[in-house]
Amino acid sequence: MRTYHLETPGTVEGITLRDTPGPPDPGPHDIVVRVHAVSLNKRDLLILNGTYPLKAAPGVTPVSDGAGEVVAAGERVTRFRTGDRVTSTYFPRWLDGRISPALIDQPGVTLPGMLAEYVRLDETAAVAAPDHLTWEEAACLPCAGVTAWNALTGAEPVLPGETVLTLGTGPLALFAVQFAKTLGARVVATTSSPEKAERLKSLGADHVLNHTENPTWSAAVRELTGGRGADLVVETGGPDTIEQSVRATALYGRIALVAANSPHKDAMQITTDALASSLLTMRRLFVGSRAHFEQMNRAISLHGIRPVIDRVFSYGSHEYGSHDSYDGVHAAYRHYASGAAFGKVVIRLA
């Protein structure tokens, strides 16, 4: 079988293709999955560049997020059977409750990832894919989808009629807009592009603020909410936006802190003036458990939600420009790194 490996960190060309024996045989509690599609996340670029908090195993197979069909199952497997459609999980050992250091291993960095024709997973490390989603759509869920769901429903869940503020148009923010509307919230979103503003509205955003034209957008959020502020801010800008997010948050509001770093600032700074009149709660989160994933999938299935996909690249093809020498995998990484995508960047493997 064909499998990609991160041989030389720091460059897209360092992701190389190997022909290896396969498909693998399942252990007693394993499933073997024929991978149909994978999707990229920011963490995949950080791992490639060697700046992710976890160190990549030598020659690791990249990418955490993938979807495919079960083609073999071990003799003691009870969760799945041959022919089932499944997706990977971001933390294969984090099933429910709180995460601990013993559960921190992740595919694509410390564990083999999903960028391969076939992968072997412990049956507990997969979830059933929603029936109405394509392979490409299902591959978008494990990281950005689960993180957005956890931000909105973990700890103190969003209630109908509350206001949720989302920042930018990254895949996580787009999921947050969709989920917040499903939960009955009013959504205020920010972007710097009039074209993206219209797309945010089509996903359900009630108000969209241009943060370039209005750098003190927190005041506009308060104006839109009659002075109250946002009940929940899904904070994906980190140090670049945290001051405005605090100022935009309601007295007893919440901030779900997803991003804590920035290429522009090396510290998270909040002025005492911004905090002086606030009793907000800030919660740091990192994706979510398998239980979060399964809860999210029930909502996705019930409401027919579909992830936003920017572009699908095909394994082994040359489709990022007529003169490029790299295949669709390298092209997908380059497109994602450009920052131009609105939605998920997907690689079709089957």
CSV table of C-alpha atoms in Angstrom, one decimal, residues 38-349:
chain,number,residue,atom,x,y,z
A,38,VAL,CA,-8.3,13.5,4.9
A,39,SER,CA,-8.4,17.2,5.8
A,40,LEU,CA,-5.7,19.6,6.9
A,41,ASN,CA,-5.5,21.6,10.1
A,42,LYS,CA,-3.2,24.3,11.4
A,43,ARG,CA,-1.5,21.8,13.6
A,44,ASP,CA,-0.4,19.9,10.5
A,45,LEU,CA,1.6,22.9,9.4
A,46,LEU,CA,3.0,23.4,12.9
A,47,ILE,CA,4.1,19.7,12.9
A,48,LEU,CA,5.7,20.1,9.5
A,49,ASN,CA,7.6,23.2,10.7
A,50,GLY,CA,8.6,21.7,14.0
A,51,THR,CA,6.8,24.2,16.1
A,52,TYR,CA,4.0,22.0,17.5
A,53,PRO,CA,4.1,21.4,21.2
A,54,LEU,CA,4.6,17.6,20.6
A,55,LYS,CA,7.6,16.4,18.8
A,56,ALA,CA,6.9,14.3,15.7
A,57,ALA,CA,8.0,10.7,15.7
A,58,PRO,CA,10.7,10.1,13.0
A,59,GLY,CA,9.0,9.3,9.7
A,60,VAL,CA,5.5,9.6,11.1
A,61,THR,CA,2.5,9.4,8.8
A,62,PRO,CA,1.0,12.9,8.9
A,63,VAL,CA,-2.5,14.2,9.4
A,64,SER,CA,-5.0,13.6,12.2
A,65,ASP,CA,-8.3,13.9,10.4
A,66,GLY,CA,-9.6,11.3,8.0
A,67,ALA,CA,-12.6,9.2,7.0
A,68,GLY,CA,-12.9,5.8,5.4
A,69,GLU,CA,-14.5,2.4,5.2
A,70,VAL,CA,-13.8,-0.5,7.6
A,71,VAL,CA,-12.4,-3.3,5.5
A,72,ALA,CA,-11.4,-5.7,8.3
A,73,ALA,CA,-12.1,-6.1,12.0
A,74,GLY,CA,-10.4,-8.0,14.8
A,75,GLU,CA,-12.1,-11.0,16.4
A,76,ARG,CA,-13.0,-9.0,19.6
A,77,VAL,CA,-14.2,-5.8,17.9
A,78,THR,CA,-17.7,-4.9,19.0
A,79,ARG,CA,-18.1,-1.2,17.9
A,80,PHE,CA,-17.8,-1.7,14.1
A,81,ARG,CA,-18.0,-4.2,11.4
A,82,THR,CA,-16.8,-4.4,7.8
A,83,GLY,CA,-18.5,-1.8,5.6
A,84,ASP,CA,-19.0,0.8,8.3
A,85,ARG,CA,-18.1,4.4,7.6
A,86,VAL,CA,-15.9,5.9,10.2
A,87,THR,CA,-13.7,8.9,11.0
A,88,SER,CA,-10.6,9.1,13.1
A,89,THR,CA,-10.4,10.9,16.5
A,90,TYR,CA,-7.9,13.6,17.4
A,91,PHE,CA,-7.1,12.0,20.8
A,92,PRO,CA,-7.5,8.3,20.3
A,93,ARG,CA,-7.3,7.5,24.1
A,94,TRP,CA,-9.5,10.4,25.4
A,95,LEU,CA,-12.9,8.8,25.5
A,96,ASP,CA,-14.8,11.1,27.9
A,97,GLY,CA,-14.3,13.3,31.0
A,98,ARG,CA,-11.2,15.4,31.4
A,99,ILE,CA,-8.0,15.0,29.4
A,100,SER,CA,-4.7,14.0,31.2
A,101,PRO,CA,-1.1,13.8,30.1
A,102,ALA,CA,-1.5,10.0,29.7
A,103,LEU,CA,-4.1,10.7,26.9
A,104,ILE,CA,-2.2,13.3,24.9
A,105,ASP,CA,-0.9,11.2,22.0
A,106,GLN,CA,-2.3,12.2,18.6
A,107,PRO,CA,-2.2,10.8,15.1
A,108,GLY,CA,0.1,12.5,12.7
A,109,VAL,CA,2.6,13.5,15.4
A,110,THR,CA,3.3,10.9,18.1
A,111,LEU,CA,1.1,8.2,16.5
A,112,PRO,CA,0.7,7.2,12.8
A,113,GLY,CA,-1.7,9.5,11.0
A,114,MET,CA,-4.4,9.1,8.4
A,115,LEU,CA,-2.4,10.1,5.2
A,116,ALA,CA,-2.3,6.5,3.9
A,117,GLU,CA,-4.4,4.2,1.8
A,118,TYR,CA,-5.1,1.9,4.8
A,119,VAL,CA,-4.7,2.5,8.5
A,120,ARG,CA,-5.1,0.3,11.5
A,121,LEU,CA,-7.0,1.8,14.5
A,122,ASP,CA,-8.1,0.6,17.8
A,123,GLU,CA,-11.8,0.3,17.7
A,124,THR,CA,-12.1,2.8,20.5
A,125,ALA,CA,-10.2,5.4,18.4
A,126,ALA,CA,-12.9,5.8,15.7
A,127,VAL,CA,-16.5,7.1,15.5
A,128,ALA,CA,-19.2,6.4,13.0
A,129,ALA,CA,-19.5,9.0,10.3
A,130,PRO,CA,-22.9,10.8,9.8
A,131,ASP,CA,-24.7,9.0,7.0
A,132,HIS,CA,-25.5,12.1,4.9
A,133,LEU,CA,-21.9,13.3,4.6
A,134,THR,CA,-19.6,12.5,1.8
A,135,TRP,CA,-16.2,11.1,2.6
A,136,GLU,CA,-14.6,14.5,2.0
A,137,GLU,CA,-17.1,16.1,4.4
A,138,ALA,CA,-16.7,13.5,7.1
A,139,ALA,CA,-12.9,13.9,7.0
A,140,CYS,CA,-13.4,17.6,8.1
A,141,LEU,CA,-14.8,16.8,11.5
A,142,PRO,CA,-12.3,15.4,14.0
A,143,CYS,CA,-10.3,18.6,14.8
A,144,ALA,CA,-12.1,21.8,13.8
A,145,GLY,CA,-15.6,20.4,14.2
A,146,VAL,CA,-15.1,18.9,17.6
A,147,THR,CA,-13.2,21.9,18.9
A,148,ALA,CA,-16.1,24.2,17.8
A,149,TRP,CA,-18.7,21.9,19.4
A,150,ASN,CA,-16.7,21.7,22.7
A,151,ALA,CA,-16.4,25.5,22.7
A,152,LEU,CA,-20.1,25.9,22.4
A,153,THR,CA,-21.4,23.0,24.6
A,154,GLY,CA,-18.6,22.2,27.0
A,155,ALA,CA,-18.6,23.6,30.5
A,156,GLU,CA,-21.5,26.1,30.3
A,157,PRO,CA,-23.4,25.4,27.1
A,158,VAL,CA,-24.8,28.1,24.9
A,159,LEU,CA,-28.6,28.6,25.5
A,160,PRO,CA,-31.2,29.6,22.9
A,161,GLY,CA,-31.3,33.4,22.5
A,162,GLU,CA,-27.7,34.0,23.7
A,163,THR,CA,-25.2,35.8,21.5
A,164,VAL,CA,-22.1,34.0,20.2
A,165,LEU,CA,-19.2,36.0,18.7
A,166,THR,CA,-16.9,34.2,16.2
A,167,LEU,CA,-13.7,35.6,14.8
A,168,GLY,CA,-12.6,35.3,11.2
A,169,THR,CA,-13.3,32.7,8.7
A,170,GLY,CA,-11.1,29.7,9.6
A,171,PRO,CA,-12.7,26.3,9.5
A,172,LEU,CA,-13.3,26.3,13.3
A,173,ALA,CA,-15.0,29.6,13.2
A,174,LEU,CA,-17.3,28.4,10.3
A,175,PHE,CA,-18.3,25.3,12.3
A,176,ALA,CA,-19.0,27.6,15.3
A,177,VAL,CA,-21.3,29.7,13.2
A,178,GLN,CA,-23.2,26.7,12.0
A,179,PHE,CA,-23.4,25.0,15.4
A,180,ALA,CA,-24.4,28.2,17.3
A,181,LYS,CA,-27.3,28.7,14.9
A,182,THR,CA,-28.3,25.1,15.4
A,183,LEU,CA,-28.3,25.7,19.2
A,184,GLY,CA,-30.6,28.7,18.8
A,185,ALA,CA,-28.1,31.5,19.4
A,186,ARG,CA,-27.6,34.8,17.7
A,187,VAL,CA,-24.3,35.0,15.9
A,188,VAL,CA,-22.0,38.0,15.4
A,189,ALA,CA,-19.0,37.2,13.3
A,190,THR,CA,-15.9,39.2,12.2
A,191,THR,CA,-14.0,39.2,8.9
A,192,SER,CA,-11.9,41.6,6.8
A,193,SER,CA,-13.6,40.8,3.5
A,194,PRO,CA,-17.0,41.9,2.2
A,195,GLU,CA,-17.1,38.7,0.1
A,196,LYS,CA,-16.5,36.5,3.1
A,197,ALA,CA,-19.1,38.5,5.0
A,198,GLU,CA,-21.7,37.4,2.6
A,199,ARG,CA,-20.6,33.8,2.9
A,200,LEU,CA,-20.8,34.1,6.7
A,201,LYS,CA,-24.3,35.4,6.4
A,202,SER,CA,-25.2,32.4,4.2
A,203,LEU,CA,-24.1,30.1,6.9
A,204,GLY,CA,-26.3,31.8,9.5
A,205,ALA,CA,-24.4,34.8,10.9
A,206,ASP,CA,-26.9,37.4,12.0
A,207,HIS,CA,-24.3,40.3,11.9
A,208,VAL,CA,-20.9,40.5,10.4
A,209,LEU,CA,-18.3,43.1,11.4
A,210,ASN,CA,-15.3,44.2,9.3
A,211,HIS,CA,-12.5,44.1,11.8
A,212,THR,CA,-10.1,45.9,9.4
A,213,GLU,CA,-12.4,48.9,8.9
A,214,ASN,CA,-13.4,48.8,12.6
A,215,PRO,CA,-10.4,47.7,14.8
A,216,THR,CA,-12.3,48.4,18.0
A,217,TRP,CA,-15.1,46.0,17.0
A,218,SER,CA,-15.9,45.2,20.6
A,219,ALA,CA,-17.9,48.5,20.8
A,220,ALA,CA,-19.9,47.4,17.7
A,221,VAL,CA,-20.6,44.0,19.4
A,222,ARG,CA,-22.0,45.8,22.5
A,223,GLU,CA,-24.0,48.2,20.3
A,224,LEU,CA,-25.6,45.2,18.5
A,225,THR,CA,-26.5,43.6,21.8
A,226,GLY,CA,-28.0,46.6,23.5
A,227,GLY,CA,-24.9,47.2,25.6
A,228,ARG,CA,-24.9,43.6,27.0
A,229,GLY,CA,-22.0,42.1,25.0
A,230,ALA,CA,-21.5,38.6,23.8
A,231,ASP,CA,-22.5,35.7,26.0
A,232,LEU,CA,-19.8,33.5,24.5
A,233,VAL,CA,-16.7,34.4,22.4
A,234,VAL,CA,-15.0,31.6,20.4
A,235,GLU,CA,-11.6,33.1,20.6
A,236,THR,CA,-9.5,31.9,17.6
A,237,GLY,CA,-7.2,34.9,17.3
A,238,GLY,CA,-5.3,34.6,20.5
A,239,PRO,CA,-3.0,37.4,21.4
A,240,ASP,CA,-4.1,39.4,18.3
A,241,THR,CA,-7.7,39.6,19.4
A,242,ILE,CA,-8.0,38.8,23.1
A,243,GLU,CA,-8.2,42.5,24.3
A,244,GLN,CA,-11.2,43.2,22.0
A,245,SER,CA,-12.8,39.8,22.9
A,246,VAL,CA,-12.6,40.7,26.6
A,247,ARG,CA,-14.2,44.1,25.9
A,248,ALA,CA,-16.9,42.5,23.8
A,249,THR,CA,-17.9,39.9,26.4
A,250,ALA,CA,-21.0,40.2,28.6
A,251,LEU,CA,-20.6,40.8,32.4
A,252,TYR,CA,-20.9,37.1,33.2
A,253,GLY,CA,-19.9,36.0,29.7
A,254,ARG,CA,-17.5,33.2,28.7
A,255,ILE,CA,-14.5,33.1,26.4
A,256,ALA,CA,-13.6,29.7,24.8
A,257,LEU,CA,-9.9,30.2,24.2
A,258,VAL,CA,-8.9,28.0,21.3
A,259,ALA,CA,-5.8,29.9,20.0
A,260,ALA,CA,-3.1,31.0,22.5
A,261,ASN,CA,-0.3,31.9,20.2
A,262,SER,CA,0.3,34.3,17.3
A,263,PRO,CA,3.1,34.9,14.7
A,264,HIS,CA,2.8,38.6,15.6
A,265,LYS,CA,2.8,38.6,19.4
A,266,ASP,CA,4.6,36.4,21.9
A,267,ALA,CA,2.4,37.1,24.9
A,268,MET,CA,-1.3,37.2,25.7
A,269,GLN,CA,-1.9,40.7,27.1
A,270,ILE,CA,-5.2,42.0,28.5
A,271,THR,CA,-5.3,45.5,30.0
A,272,THR,CA,-6.6,46.0,33.5
A,273,ASP,CA,-9.1,48.5,32.1
A,274,ALA,CA,-10.6,45.7,29.9
A,275,LEU,CA,-10.9,43.4,32.9
A,276,ALA,CA,-12.0,45.9,35.4
A,277,SER,CA,-15.7,45.8,34.7
A,278,SER,CA,-15.9,42.1,33.8
A,279,LEU,CA,-16.7,38.9,35.6
A,280,LEU,CA,-16.2,36.7,32.6
A,281,THR,CA,-14.9,33.2,32.6
A,282,MET,CA,-12.1,32.1,30.2
A,283,ARG,CA,-11.8,28.4,29.4
A,284,ARG,CA,-8.8,27.0,27.5
A,285,LEU,CA,-9.7,24.0,25.4
A,286,PHE,CA,-8.0,21.7,23.0
A,287,VAL,CA,-10.3,19.8,20.6
A,288,GLY,CA,-12.4,17.4,22.7
A,289,SER,CA,-13.1,13.8,23.7
A,290,ARG,CA,-14.7,11.0,21.7
A,291,ALA,CA,-17.9,11.7,23.7
A,292,HIS,CA,-17.9,15.3,22.4
A,293,PHE,CA,-17.4,14.0,18.9
A,294,GLU,CA,-20.3,11.6,19.1
A,295,GLN,CA,-22.6,14.3,20.6
A,296,MET,CA,-21.6,16.6,17.8
A,297,ASN,CA,-22.3,13.9,15.2
A,298,ARG,CA,-25.8,13.4,16.5
A,299,ALA,CA,-26.5,17.1,16.1
A,300,ILE,CA,-25.0,17.1,12.6
A,301,SER,CA,-27.2,14.1,11.6
A,302,LEU,CA,-30.3,15.5,13.1
A,303,HIS,CA,-30.0,19.0,11.4
A,304,GLY,CA,-28.3,17.9,8.2
A,305,ILE,CA,-25.3,20.1,8.8
A,306,ARG,CA,-22.5,20.0,6.2
A,307,PRO,CA,-18.9,21.2,6.7
A,308,VAL,CA,-17.7,24.0,4.5
A,309,ILE,CA,-15.0,22.7,2.1
A,310,ASP,CA,-12.8,25.2,0.2
A,311,ARG,CA,-11.1,22.7,-2.2
A,312,VAL,CA,-10.5,19.0,-2.7
A,313,PHE,CA,-7.1,17.9,-4.0
A,314,SER,CA,-6.6,14.4,-5.4
A,315,TYR,CA,-3.9,12.0,-4.3
A,316,GLY,CA,-1.2,11.6,-6.8
A,317,SER,CA,-2.4,14.4,-9.2
A,318,HIS,CA,-0.8,17.6,-10.4
A,319,GLU,CA,-3.5,20.2,-9.9
A,320,TYR,CA,-2.0,23.2,-8.3
A,321,GLY,CA,-0.6,24.7,-11.4
A,322,SER,CA,0.6,23.3,-14.7
A,323,HIS,CA,4.3,23.6,-13.9
A,324,ASP,CA,4.3,22.1,-10.4
A,325,SER,CA,6.3,19.0,-9.8
A,326,TYR,CA,4.6,17.9,-6.6
A,327,ASP,CA,1.5,15.9,-6.3
A,328,GLY,CA,-1.9,16.7,-4.9
A,329,VAL,CA,-0.8,16.1,-1.3
A,330,HIS,CA,2.0,18.8,-1.5
A,331,ALA,CA,-0.4,21.1,-3.4
A,332,ALA,CA,-3.0,20.8,-0.7
A,333,TYR,CA,-0.4,21.7,2.0
A,334,ARG,CA,0.7,24.7,0.0
A,335,HIS,CA,-2.8,25.9,-0.6
A,336,TYR,CA,-3.7,25.6,3.0
A,337,ALA,CA,-0.5,27.4,4.1
A,338,SER,CA,-1.4,30.3,1.7
A,339,GLY,CA,-4.2,31.3,4.0
A,340,ALA,CA,-6.6,31.8,1.1
A,341,ALA,CA,-9.0,29.0,1.9
A,342,PHE,CA,-12.6,29.6,3.1
A,343,GLY,CA,-13.4,26.3,4.7
A,344,LYS,CA,-11.5,23.0,4.9
A,345,VAL,CA,-8.8,21.8,2.5
A,346,VAL,CA,-9.3,18.1,1.7
A,347,ILE,CA,-7.2,15.4,0.1
A,348,ARG,CA,-9.1,12.6,-1.6
A,349,LEU,CA,-7.1,9.4,-1.4
